[in-house]
JSON list of C-alpha atoms in Angstrom, two decimals:
[
{"chain": "A", "resi": 1130, "resn": "MET", "atom": "CA", "xyz": [10.10, -1.82, 3.90]},
{"chain": "A", "resi": 1131, "resn": "ARG", "atom": "CA", "xyz": [11.05, 1.17, 1.81]},
{"chain": "A", "resi": 1132, "resn": "VAL", "atom": "CA", "xyz": [13.10, -0.11, -1.15]},
{"chain": "A", "resi": 1133, "resn": "LEU", "atom": "CA", "xyz": [15.16, 1.83, -3.70]},
{"chain": "A", "resi": 1134, "resn": "LEU", "atom": "CA", "xyz": [15.39, 0.13, -7.11]},
{"chain": "A", "resi": 1135, "resn": "VAL", "atom": "CA", "xyz": [18.18, 1.37, -9.42]},
{"chain": "A", "resi": 1136, "resn": "GLU", "atom": "CA", "xyz": [17.53, -0.20, -12.83]},
{"chain": "A", "resi": 1137, "resn": "ASP", "atom": "CA", "xyz": [17.53, 1.40, -16.30]},
{"chain": "A", "resi": 1138, "resn": "THR", "atom": "CA", "xyz": [15.88, -1.43, -18.28]},
{"chain": "A", "resi": 1139, "resn": "GLU", "atom": "CA", "xyz": [12.18, -0.60, -18.56]},
{"chain": "A", "resi": 1140, "resn": "GLY", "atom": "CA", "xyz": [10.71, -4.10, -18.70]},
{"chain": "A", "resi": 1141, "resn": "LEU", "atom": "CA", "xyz": [12.86, -5.55, -15.94]},
{"chain": "A", "resi": 1142, "resn": "GLY", "atom": "CA", "xyz": [12.45, -2.46, -13.79]},
{"chain": "A", "resi": 1143, "resn": "GLU", "atom": "CA", "xyz": [8.66, -2.70, -14.03]},
{"chain": "A", "resi": 1144, "resn": "ALA", "atom": "CA", "xyz": [8.68, -6.42, -13.24]},
{"chain": "A", "resi": 1145, "resn": "VAL", "atom": "CA", "xyz": [10.94, -6.01, -10.20]},
{"chain": "A", "resi": 1146, "resn": "ARG", "atom": "CA", "xyz": [9.02, -2.97, -8.95]},
{"chain": "A", "resi": 1147, "resn": "ASP", "atom": "CA", "xyz": [5.69, -4.79, -9.23]},
{"chain": "A", "resi": 1148, "resn": "GLN", "atom": "CA", "xyz": [7.08, -7.95, -7.56]},
{"chain": "A", "resi": 1149, "resn": "ILE", "atom": "CA", "xyz": [8.51, -6.07, -4.58]},
{"chain": "A", "resi": 1150, "resn": "ALA", "atom": "CA", "xyz": [5.36, -3.93, -4.30]},
{"chain": "A", "resi": 1151, "resn": "ASP", "atom": "CA", "xyz": [3.21, -7.09, -4.34]},
{"chain": "A", "resi": 1152, "resn": "ASP", "atom": "CA", "xyz": [5.32, -8.31, -1.40]},
{"chain": "A", "resi": 1153, "resn": "GLY", "atom": "CA", "xyz": [3.98, -5.30, 0.51]},
{"chain": "A", "resi": 1154, "resn": "HIS", "atom": "CA", "xyz": [6.96, -2.94, 0.20]},
{"chain": "A", "resi": 1155, "resn": "ALA", "atom": "CA", "xyz": [7.06, 0.68, -0.98]},
{"chain": "A", "resi": 1156, "resn": "VAL", "atom": "CA", "xyz": [9.39, 0.93, -4.01]},
{"chain": "A", "resi": 1157, "resn": "ASP", "atom": "CA", "xyz": [11.07, 4.03, -5.43]},
{"chain": "A", "resi": 1158, "resn": "TRP", "atom": "CA", "xyz": [12.39, 3.24, -8.91]},
{"chain": "A", "resi": 1159, "resn": "VAL", "atom": "CA", "xyz": [15.15, 5.38, -10.45]},
{"chain": "A", "resi": 1160, "resn": "GLN", "atom": "CA", "xyz": [17.05, 4.73, -13.67]},
{"chain": "A", "resi": 1161, "resn": "THR", "atom": "CA", "xyz": [20.32, 6.62, -13.16]},
{"chain": "A", "resi": 1162, "resn": "LEU", "atom": "CA", "xyz": [22.99, 6.82, -10.50]},
{"chain": "A", "resi": 1163, "resn": "ALA", "atom": "CA", "xyz": [22.48, 10.58, -10.26]},
{"chain": "A", "resi": 1164, "resn": "PHE", "atom": "CA", "xyz": [18.87, 10.07, -9.13]},
{"chain": "A", "resi": 1165, "resn": "ALA", "atom": "CA", "xyz": [19.95, 7.26, -6.82]},
{"chain": "A", "resi": 1166, "resn": "GLU", "atom": "CA", "xyz": [22.56, 9.47, -5.13]},
{"chain": "A", "resi": 1167, "resn": "THR", "atom": "CA", "xyz": [19.95, 12.21, -4.65]},
{"chain": "A", "resi": 1168, "resn": "THR", "atom": "CA", "xyz": [17.28, 9.95, -3.21]},
{"chain": "A", "resi": 1169, "resn": "VAL", "atom": "CA", "xyz": [19.55, 8.26, -0.66]},
{"chain": "A", "resi": 1170, "resn": "GLN", "atom": "CA", "xyz": [20.39, 11.70, 0.70]},
{"chain": "A", "resi": 1171, "resn": "THR", "atom": "CA", "xyz": [16.74, 12.48, 1.39]},
{"chain": "A", "resi": 1172, "resn": "THR", "atom": "CA", "xyz": [15.10, 9.13, 2.15]},
{"chain": "A", "resi": 1173, "resn": "ALA", "atom": "CA", "xyz": [15.91, 6.40, 4.67]},
{"chain": "A", "resi": 1174, "resn": "TYR", "atom": "CA", "xyz": [15.77, 3.12, 2.77]},
{"chain": "A", "resi": 1175, "resn": "ASP", "atom": "CA", "xyz": [15.60, -0.34, 4.27]},
{"chain": "A", "resi": 1176, "resn": "LEU", "atom": "CA", "xyz": [17.19, -1.96, 1.20]},
{"chain": "A", "resi": 1177, "resn": "ILE", "atom": "CA", "xyz": [18.64, -1.05, -2.22]},
{"chain": "A", "resi": 1178, "resn": "LEU", "atom": "CA", "xyz": [18.42, -3.17, -5.41]},
{"chain": "A", "resi": 1179, "resn": "LEU", "atom": "CA", "xyz": [21.29, -2.03, -7.63]},
{"chain": "A", "resi": 1180, "resn": "ASP", "atom": "CA", "xyz": [21.96, -2.66, -11.32]},
{"chain": "A", "resi": 1181, "resn": "LEU", "atom": "CA", "xyz": [25.63, -2.26, -12.28]},
{"chain": "A", "resi": 1182, "resn": "ILE", "atom": "CA", "xyz": [25.68, -0.94, -15.84]},
{"chain": "A", "resi": 1183, "resn": "LEU", "atom": "CA", "xyz": [23.73, 2.32, -15.85]},
{"chain": "A", "resi": 1184, "resn": "PRO", "atom": "CA", "xyz": [23.59, 5.23, -18.33]},
{"chain": "A", "resi": 1185, "resn": "ASP", "atom": "CA", "xyz": [25.67, 7.56, -16.16]},
{"chain": "A", "resi": 1186, "resn": "GLY", "atom": "CA", "xyz": [28.15, 5.18, -14.57]},
{"chain": "A", "resi": 1187, "resn": "HIS", "atom": "CA", "xyz": [28.90, 1.90, -12.83]},
{"chain": "A", "resi": 1188, "resn": "GLY", "atom": "CA", "xyz": [27.02, 0.67, -9.78]},
{"chain": "A", "resi": 1189, "resn": "PHE", "atom": "CA", "xyz": [30.24, -0.26, -7.98]},
{"chain": "A", "resi": 1190, "resn": "GLY", "atom": "CA", "xyz": [31.15, 3.44, -7.74]},
{"chain": "A", "resi": 1191, "resn": "PHE", "atom": "CA", "xyz": [27.76, 4.26, -6.21]},
{"chain": "A", "resi": 1192, "resn": "LEU", "atom": "CA", "xyz": [28.09, 1.37, -3.77]},
{"chain": "A", "resi": 1193, "resn": "ARG", "atom": "CA", "xyz": [31.58, 2.38, -2.65]},
{"chain": "A", "resi": 1194, "resn": "LYS", "atom": "CA", "xyz": [30.44, 5.98, -2.12]},
{"chain": "A", "resi": 1195, "resn": "LEU", "atom": "CA", "xyz": [27.54, 4.70, -0.06]},
{"chain": "A", "resi": 1196, "resn": "ARG", "atom": "CA", "xyz": [29.80, 2.67, 2.21]},
{"chain": "A", "resi": 1197, "resn": "THR", "atom": "CA", "xyz": [32.47, 5.37, 2.44]},
{"chain": "A", "resi": 1198, "resn": "ALA", "atom": "CA", "xyz": [29.75, 7.77, 3.64]},
{"chain": "A", "resi": 1199, "resn": "GLY", "atom": "CA", "xyz": [28.97, 5.32, 6.43]},
{"chain": "A", "resi": 1200, "resn": "LYS", "atom": "CA", "xyz": [25.57, 4.24, 5.12]},
{"chain": "A", "resi": 1201, "resn": "THR", "atom": "CA", "xyz": [24.81, 0.65, 6.14]},
{"chain": "A", "resi": 1202, "resn": "THR", "atom": "CA", "xyz": [21.68, 0.16, 4.04]},
{"chain": "A", "resi": 1203, "resn": "PRO", "atom": "CA", "xyz": [21.73, -3.43, 2.72]},
{"chain": "A", "resi": 1204, "resn": "VAL", "atom": "CA", "xyz": [22.37, -3.68, -1.04]},
{"chain": "A", "resi": 1205, "resn": "ILE", "atom": "CA", "xyz": [21.56, -6.51, -3.45]},
{"chain": "A", "resi": 1206, "resn": "ILE", "atom": "CA", "xyz": [23.27, -6.27, -6.83]},
{"chain": "A", "resi": 1207, "resn": "LEU", "atom": "CA", "xyz": [21.15, -7.26, -9.85]},
{"chain": "A", "resi": 1208, "resn": "THR", "atom": "CA", "xyz": [23.31, -7.72, -12.95]},
{"chain": "A", "resi": 1209, "resn": "ALA", "atom": "CA", "xyz": [24.02, -9.75, -16.06]},
{"chain": "A", "resi": 1210, "resn": "ARG", "atom": "CA", "xyz": [27.72, -9.86, -15.13]},
{"chain": "A", "resi": 1211, "resn": "ASP", "atom": "CA", "xyz": [28.11, -13.45, -14.03]},
{"chain": "A", "resi": 1212, "resn": "GLN", "atom": "CA", "xyz": [31.87, -13.91, -13.66]},
{"chain": "A", "resi": 1213, "resn": "VAL", "atom": "CA", "xyz": [33.15, -15.03, -10.29]},
{"chain": "A", "resi": 1214, "resn": "SER", "atom": "CA", "xyz": [35.51, -12.04, -10.28]},
{"chain": "A", "resi": 1215, "resn": "ASP", "atom": "CA", "xyz": [32.51, -9.70, -10.68]},
{"chain": "A", "resi": 1216, "resn": "ARG", "atom": "CA", "xyz": [30.73, -11.29, -7.73]},
{"chain": "A", "resi": 1217, "resn": "ILE", "atom": "CA", "xyz": [33.83, -11.04, -5.59]},
{"chain": "A", "resi": 1218, "resn": "GLU", "atom": "CA", "xyz": [34.30, -7.38, -6.53]},
{"chain": "A", "resi": 1219, "resn": "GLY", "atom": "CA", "xyz": [30.66, -6.62, -5.77]},
{"chain": "A", "resi": 1220, "resn": "LEU", "atom": "CA", "xyz": [30.72, -8.28, -2.36]},
{"chain": "A", "resi": 1221, "resn": "ASN", "atom": "CA", "xyz": [34.06, -6.64, -1.54]},
{"chain": "A", "resi": 1222, "resn": "ALA", "atom": "CA", "xyz": [32.61, -3.26, -2.51]},
{"chain": "A", "resi": 1223, "resn": "GLY", "atom": "CA", "xyz": [29.98, -3.67, 0.21]},
{"chain": "A", "resi": 1224, "resn": "ALA", "atom": "CA", "xyz": [27.08, -5.56, -1.37]},
{"chain": "A", "resi": 1225, "resn": "ASP", "atom": "CA", "xyz": [25.12, -7.96, 0.82]},
{"chain": "A", "resi": 1226, "resn": "ASP", "atom": "CA", "xyz": [24.03, -10.26, -2.00]},
{"chain": "A", "resi": 1227, "resn": "TYR", "atom": "CA", "xyz": [24.51, -10.69, -5.74]},
{"chain": "A", "resi": 1228, "resn": "LEU", "atom": "CA", "xyz": [21.84, -11.96, -8.13]},
{"chain": "A", "resi": 1229, "resn": "VAL", "atom": "CA", "xyz": [22.61, -12.69, -11.79]},
{"chain": "A", "resi": 1230, "resn": "LYS", "atom": "CA", "xyz": [20.11, -11.83, -14.54]},
{"chain": "A", "resi": 1231, "resn": "PRO", "atom": "CA", "xyz": [17.89, -13.40, -15.68]},
{"chain": "A", "resi": 1232, "resn": "PHE", "atom": "CA", "xyz": [16.53, -14.39, -12.29]},
{"chain": "A", "resi": 1233, "resn": "ASP", "atom": "CA", "xyz": [13.28, -15.72, -10.94]},
{"chain": "A", "resi": 1234, "resn": "LEU", "atom": "CA", "xyz": [11.25, -12.97, -9.28]},
{"chain": "A", "resi": 1235, "resn": "SER", "atom": "CA", "xyz": [10.26, -15.31, -6.46]},
{"chain": "A", "resi": 1236, "resn": "GLU", "atom": "CA", "xyz": [13.95, -15.90, -5.73]},
{"chain": "A", "resi": 1237, "resn": "LEU", "atom": "CA", "xyz": [14.46, -12.13, -5.63]},
{"chain": "A", "resi": 1238, "resn": "SER", "atom": "CA", "xyz": [11.64, -11.81, -3.07]},
{"chain": "A", "resi": 1239, "resn": "ALA", "atom": "CA", "xyz": [13.21, -14.52, -0.93]},
{"chain": "A", "resi": 1240, "resn": "ARG", "atom": "CA", "xyz": [16.66, -12.89, -1.09]},
{"chain": "A", "resi": 1241, "resn": "VAL", "atom": "CA", "xyz": [15.20, -9.48, -0.20]},
{"chain": "A", "resi": 1242, "resn": "ALA", "atom": "CA", "xyz": [13.52, -10.99, 2.85]},
{"chain": "A", "resi": 1243, "resn": "ALA", "atom": "CA", "xyz": [16.64, -12.95, 3.88]},
{"chain": "A", "resi": 1244, "resn": "VAL", "atom": "CA", "xyz": [18.97, -9.95, 3.57]},
{"chain": "A", "resi": 1245, "resn": "ALA", "atom": "CA", "xyz": [16.51, -7.78, 5.51]},
{"chain": "A", "resi": 1246, "resn": "ARG", "atom": "CA", "xyz": [16.36, -10.34, 8.34]},
{"chain": "A", "resi": 1247, "resn": "ARG", "atom": "CA", "xyz": [20.15, -10.58, 8.56]},
{"chain": "A", "resi": 1248, "resn": "TYR", "atom": "CA", "xyz": [20.41, -6.80, 8.58]},
{"chain": "A", "resi": 1249, "resn": "ARG", "atom": "CA", "xyz": [18.05, -6.63, 11.54]},
{"chain": "A", "resi": 1250, "resn": "GLY", "atom": "CA", "xyz": [20.23, -9.12, 13.39]},
{"chain": "A", "resi": 1251, "resn": "ASN", "atom": "CA", "xyz": [17.80, -12.03, 13.39]},
{"chain": "A", "resi": 1252, "resn": "PRO", "atom": "CA", "xyz": [17.96, -14.45, 10.45]},
{"chain": "A", "resi": 1253, "resn": "ASN", "atom": "CA", "xyz": [15.16, -16.54, 11.96]},
{"chain": "A", "resi": 1254, "resn": "PRO", "atom": "CA", "xyz": [11.95, -15.86, 9.98]},
{"chain": "A", "resi": 1255, "resn": "LEU", "atom": "CA", "xyz": [9.80, -17.02, 12.92]},
{"chain": "A", "resi": 1256, "resn": "ILE", "atom": "CA", "xyz": [9.01, -14.35, 15.52]},
{"chain": "A", "resi": 1257, "resn": "ARG", "atom": "CA", "xyz": [6.74, -14.48, 18.55]},
{"chain": "A", "resi": 1258, "resn": "VAL", "atom": "CA", "xyz": [5.41, -11.32, 20.18]},
{"chain": "A", "resi": 1259, "resn": "GLY", "atom": "CA", "xyz": [2.77, -11.70, 22.86]},
{"chain": "A", "resi": 1260, "resn": "ASP", "atom": "CA", "xyz": [0.07, -14.01, 21.51]},
{"chain": "A", "resi": 1261, "resn": "LEU", "atom": "CA", "xyz": [1.19, -13.47, 17.91]},
{"chain": "A", "resi": 1262, "resn": "GLU", "atom": "CA", "xyz": [3.27, -15.98, 15.96]},
{"chain": "A", "resi": 1263, "resn": "VAL", "atom": "CA", "xyz": [4.72, -14.51, 12.77]},
{"chain": "A", "resi": 1264, "resn": "ASP", "atom": "CA", "xyz": [6.40, -16.23, 9.82]},
{"chain": "A", "resi": 1265, "resn": "LEU", "atom": "CA", "xyz": [8.21, -13.44, 7.99]},
{"chain": "A", "resi": 1266, "resn": "GLY", "atom": "CA", "xyz": [9.21, -15.74, 5.14]},
{"chain": "A", "resi": 1267, "resn": "ASP", "atom": "CA", "xyz": [5.70, -16.80, 4.20]},
{"chain": "A", "resi": 1268, "resn": "HIS", "atom": "CA", "xyz": [3.92, -13.65, 5.45]},
{"chain": "A", "resi": 1269, "resn": "ARG", "atom": "CA", "xyz": [1.77, -15.68, 7.81]},
{"chain": "A", "resi": 1270, "resn": "ILE", "atom": "CA", "xyz": [0.42, -14.68, 11.22]},
{"chain": "A", "resi": 1271, "resn": "SER", "atom": "CA", "xyz": [-1.46, -16.65, 13.82]},
{"chain": "A", "resi": 1272, "resn": "ARG", "atom": "CA", "xyz": [-2.97, -15.40, 17.05]},
{"chain": "A", "resi": 1273, "resn": "ASN", "atom": "CA", "xyz": [-3.47, -17.91, 19.83]},
{"chain": "A", "resi": 1274, "resn": "GLY", "atom": "CA", "xyz": [-2.98, -20.59, 17.19]},
{"chain": "A", "resi": 1275, "resn": "GLN", "atom": "CA", "xyz": [-5.61, -19.18, 14.83]},
{"chain": "A", "resi": 1276, "resn": "PRO", "atom": "CA", "xyz": [-4.50, -17.88, 11.40]},
{"chain": "A", "resi": 1277, "resn": "VAL", "atom": "CA", "xyz": [-4.92, -14.16, 10.70]},
{"chain": "A", "resi": 1278, "resn": "GLU", "atom": "CA", "xyz": [-5.26, -12.96, 7.11]},
{"chain": "A", "resi": 1279, "resn": "LEU", "atom": "CA", "xyz": [-3.76, -9.58, 6.23]},
{"chain": "A", "resi": 1280, "resn": "THR", "atom": "CA", "xyz": [-3.86, -7.68, 2.95]},
{"chain": "A", "resi": 1281, "resn": "ALA", "atom": "CA", "xyz": [-0.53, -6.66, 1.38]},
{"chain": "A", "resi": 1282, "resn": "ARG", "atom": "CA", "xyz": [-0.90, -3.10, 2.68]},
{"chain": "A", "resi": 1283, "resn": "GLU", "atom": "CA", "xyz": [-1.86, -4.30, 6.18]},
{"chain": "A", "resi": 1284, "resn": "TRP", "atom": "CA", "xyz": [1.16, -6.62, 6.16]},
{"chain": "A", "resi": 1285, "resn": "ALA", "atom": "CA", "xyz": [3.48, -3.77, 5.11]},
{"chain": "A", "resi": 1286, "resn": "LEU", "atom": "CA", "xyz": [2.35, -1.72, 8.11]},
{"chain": "A", "resi": 1287, "resn": "PHE", "atom": "CA", "xyz": [2.43, -4.67, 10.50]},
{"chain": "A", "resi": 1288, "resn": "GLU", "atom": "CA", "xyz": [5.96, -5.60, 9.42]},
{"chain": "A", "resi": 1289, "resn": "GLY", "atom": "CA", "xyz": [7.11, -2.17, 10.58]},
{"chain": "A", "resi": 1290, "resn": "PHE", "atom": "CA", "xyz": [5.73, -2.89, 14.04]},
{"chain": "A", "resi": 1291, "resn": "ILE", "atom": "CA", "xyz": [6.92, -6.48, 14.33]},
{"chain": "A", "resi": 1292, "resn": "HIS", "atom": "CA", "xyz": [10.54, -5.50, 13.67]},
{"chain": "A", "resi": 1293, "resn": "ARG", "atom": "CA", "xyz": [10.37, -2.85, 16.40]},
{"chain": "A", "resi": 1294, "resn": "PRO", "atom": "CA", "xyz": [8.09, -4.33, 19.09]},
{"chain": "A", "resi": 1295, "resn": "GLY", "atom": "CA", "xyz": [7.53, -1.91, 21.94]},
{"chain": "A", "resi": 1296, "resn": "MET", "atom": "CA", "xyz": [9.08, 1.00, 20.04]},
{"chain": "A", "resi": 1297, "resn": "LEU", "atom": "CA", "xyz": [7.16, 4.15, 19.18]},
{"chain": "A", "resi": 1298, "resn": "LEU", "atom": "CA", "xyz": [6.70, 4.70, 15.43]},
{"chain": "A", "resi": 1299, "resn": "SER", "atom": "CA", "xyz": [5.60, 8.10, 14.15]},
{"chain": "A", "resi": 1300, "resn": "ARG", "atom": "CA", "xyz": [2.98, 8.64, 11.47]},
{"chain": "A", "resi": 1301, "resn": "SER", "atom": "CA", "xyz": [5.67, 9.69, 8.96]},
{"chain": "A", "resi": 1302, "resn": "GLN", "atom": "CA", "xyz": [7.71, 6.54, 9.66]},
{"chain": "A", "resi": 1303, "resn": "LEU", "atom": "CA", "xyz": [4.65, 4.40, 9.02]},
{"chain": "A", "resi": 1304, "resn": "GLU", "atom": "CA", "xyz": [3.70, 6.34, 5.87]},
{"chain": "A", "resi": 1305, "resn": "ASP", "atom": "CA", "xyz": [7.23, 5.76, 4.51]},
{"chain": "A", "resi": 1306, "resn": "ARG", "atom": "CA", "xyz": [6.57, 2.03, 4.70]},
{"chain": "A", "resi": 1307, "resn": "LEU", "atom": "CA", "xyz": [3.39, 2.27, 2.65]},
{"chain": "A", "resi": 1308, "resn": "TYR", "atom": "CA", "xyz": [4.06, 4.82, -0.05]},
{"chain": "A", "resi": 1309, "resn": "ALA", "atom": "CA", "xyz": [6.71, 5.36, -2.72]},
{"chain": "A", "resi": 1310, "resn": "PHE", "atom": "CA", "xyz": [7.53, 8.77, -4.21]},
{"chain": "A", "resi": 1311, "resn": "GLY", "atom": "CA", "xyz": [4.58, 10.43, -5.91]},
{"chain": "A", "resi": 1312, "resn": "ALA", "atom": "CA", "xyz": [1.94, 8.33, -4.20]},
{"chain": "A", "resi": 1313, "resn": "GLU", "atom": "CA", "xyz": [-1.12, 10.22, -3.01]},
{"chain": "A", "resi": 1314, "resn": "ILE", "atom": "CA", "xyz": [-1.51, 9.86, 0.76]},
{"chain": "A", "resi": 1315, "resn": "GLU", "atom": "CA", "xyz": [-4.89, 10.30, 2.41]},
{"chain": "A", "resi": 1316, "resn": "SER", "atom": "CA", "xyz": [-4.68, 12.15, 5.72]},
{"chain": "A", "resi": 1317, "resn": "ASN", "atom": "CA", "xyz": [-6.34, 9.33, 7.70]},
{"chain": "A", "resi": 1318, "resn": "THR", "atom": "CA", "xyz": [-4.68, 6.37, 5.98]},
{"chain": "A", "resi": 1319, "resn": "ILE", "atom": "CA", "xyz": [-2.55, 5.31, 8.95]},
{"chain": "A", "resi": 1320, "resn": "GLU", "atom": "CA", "xyz": [-5.53, 5.50, 11.32]},
{"chain": "A", "resi": 1321, "resn": "VAL", "atom": "CA", "xyz": [-7.58, 3.35, 8.93]},
{"chain": "A", "resi": 1322, "resn": "TYR", "atom": "CA", "xyz": [-4.92, 0.63, 8.66]},
{"chain": "A", "resi": 1323, "resn": "VAL", "atom": "CA", "xyz": [-4.11, 0.66, 12.37]},
{"chain": "A", "resi": 1324, "resn": "SER", "atom": "CA", "xyz": [-7.83, 0.22, 13.04]},
{"chain": "A", "resi": 1325, "resn": "ARG", "atom": "CA", "xyz": [-7.95, -2.74, 10.64]},
{"chain": "A", "resi": 1326, "resn": "LEU", "atom": "CA", "xyz": [-4.93, -4.33, 12.33]},
{"chain": "A", "resi": 1327, "resn": "ARG", "atom": "CA", "xyz": [-6.55, -3.93, 15.75]},
{"chain": "A", "resi": 1328, "resn": "LYS", "atom": "CA", "xyz": [-9.68, -5.70, 14.53]},
{"chain": "A", "resi": 1329, "resn": "LYS", "atom": "CA", "xyz": [-7.58, -8.64, 13.34]},
{"chain": "A", "resi": 1330, "resn": "LEU", "atom": "CA", "xyz": [-4.84, -8.75, 16.00]},
{"chain": "A", "resi": 1331, "resn": "GLY", "atom": "CA", "xyz": [-6.74, -7.57, 19.08]},
{"chain": "A", "resi": 1332, "resn": "ARG", "atom": "CA", "xyz": [-7.87, -4.14, 20.23]},
{"chain": "A", "resi": 1333, "resn": "ASP", "atom": "CA", "xyz": [-4.89, -3.72, 22.56]},
{"chain": "A", "resi": 1334, "resn": "ALA", "atom": "CA", "xyz": [-2.29, -5.02, 20.09]},
{"chain": "A", "resi": 1335, "resn": "ILE", "atom": "CA", "xyz": [-1.33, -1.52, 18.91]},
{"chain": "A", "resi": 1336, "resn": "VAL", "atom": "CA", "xyz": [-1.35, 1.41, 21.32]},
{"chain": "A", "resi": 1337, "resn": "THR", "atom": "CA", "xyz": [-1.83, 5.03, 20.26]},
{"chain": "A", "resi": 1338, "resn": "VAL", "atom": "CA", "xyz": [0.49, 7.55, 21.93]},
{"chain": "A", "resi": 1339, "resn": "ARG", "atom": "CA", "xyz": [-1.41, 10.77, 21.37]},
{"chain": "A", "resi": 1340, "resn": "GLY", "atom": "CA", "xyz": [0.45, 13.27, 19.19]},
{"chain": "A", "resi": 1341, "resn": "MET", "atom": "CA", "xyz": [3.47, 10.98, 18.81]},
{"chain": "A", "resi": 1342, "resn": "GLY", "atom": "CA", "xyz": [2.55, 7.75, 17.05]},
{"chain": "A", "resi": 1343, "resn": "TYR", "atom": "CA", "xyz": [1.86, 4.07, 17.63]},
{"chain": "A", "resi": 1344, "resn": "ARG", "atom": "CA", "xyz": [3.49, 1.14, 19.40]},
{"chain": "A", "resi": 1345, "resn": "LEU", "atom": "CA", "xyz": [3.09, -2.65, 19.21]},
{"chain": "A", "resi": 1346, "resn": "GLU", "atom": "CA", "xyz": [2.42, -3.97, 22.70]},
{"chain": "A", "resi": 1347, "resn": "THR", "atom": "CA", "xyz": [4.68, -6.75, 23.99]},
{"chain": "A", "resi": 1348, "resn": "HIS", "atom": "CA", "xyz": [3.37, -7.26, 27.55]},
{"chain": "A", "resi": 1349, "resn": "ASP", "atom": "CA", "xyz": [2.73, -10.95, 27.01]},
{"chain": "A", "resi": 1350, "resn": "GLN", "atom": "CA", "xyz": [6.11, -11.60, 25.42]}
]
């Protein structure tokens, strides 16, 4: 997924960014609402992690603007405000979840995955496509009953396919899943990772549509 992190505390921001990146997601980290408002206009995010007390305003205002503009991107609030009234206000403003600081980073990862599944309309972490069985919660794949080991980067690319089986994904859509702002992208990166996935998942698992992109085959589904 492509995740926007809005957090002005350096240490916490670094820890959350590294945790989410280790889960295989591309993370853009900004520290003000002004930057957040700019980035959501130019980038399609799969999820936003939003602090509330920021140098240039309150996260609730940003969240309400987001929803008023019709953007349905799931939002998880990360805040030290732990009153029940704060949680109610956050959820009523359009947040999908609310996590009080300090929190366990593993719990954050689990909540990110759970919110993402609900947003896609399938809260079940177990998916079967063709001869592949996928556990989205534990990042595990088996093919014909045999476990398949993927690196974090391979998993990030595969997750894009598994959520859109049979759909054509362009190179730019796949690159967005792998790289945050400022990352250096090699011209053949997508080809390299698609090739690695084919070696592990089967040569015909991912089809190339020349000049347009790639598609996860579902003929055995």
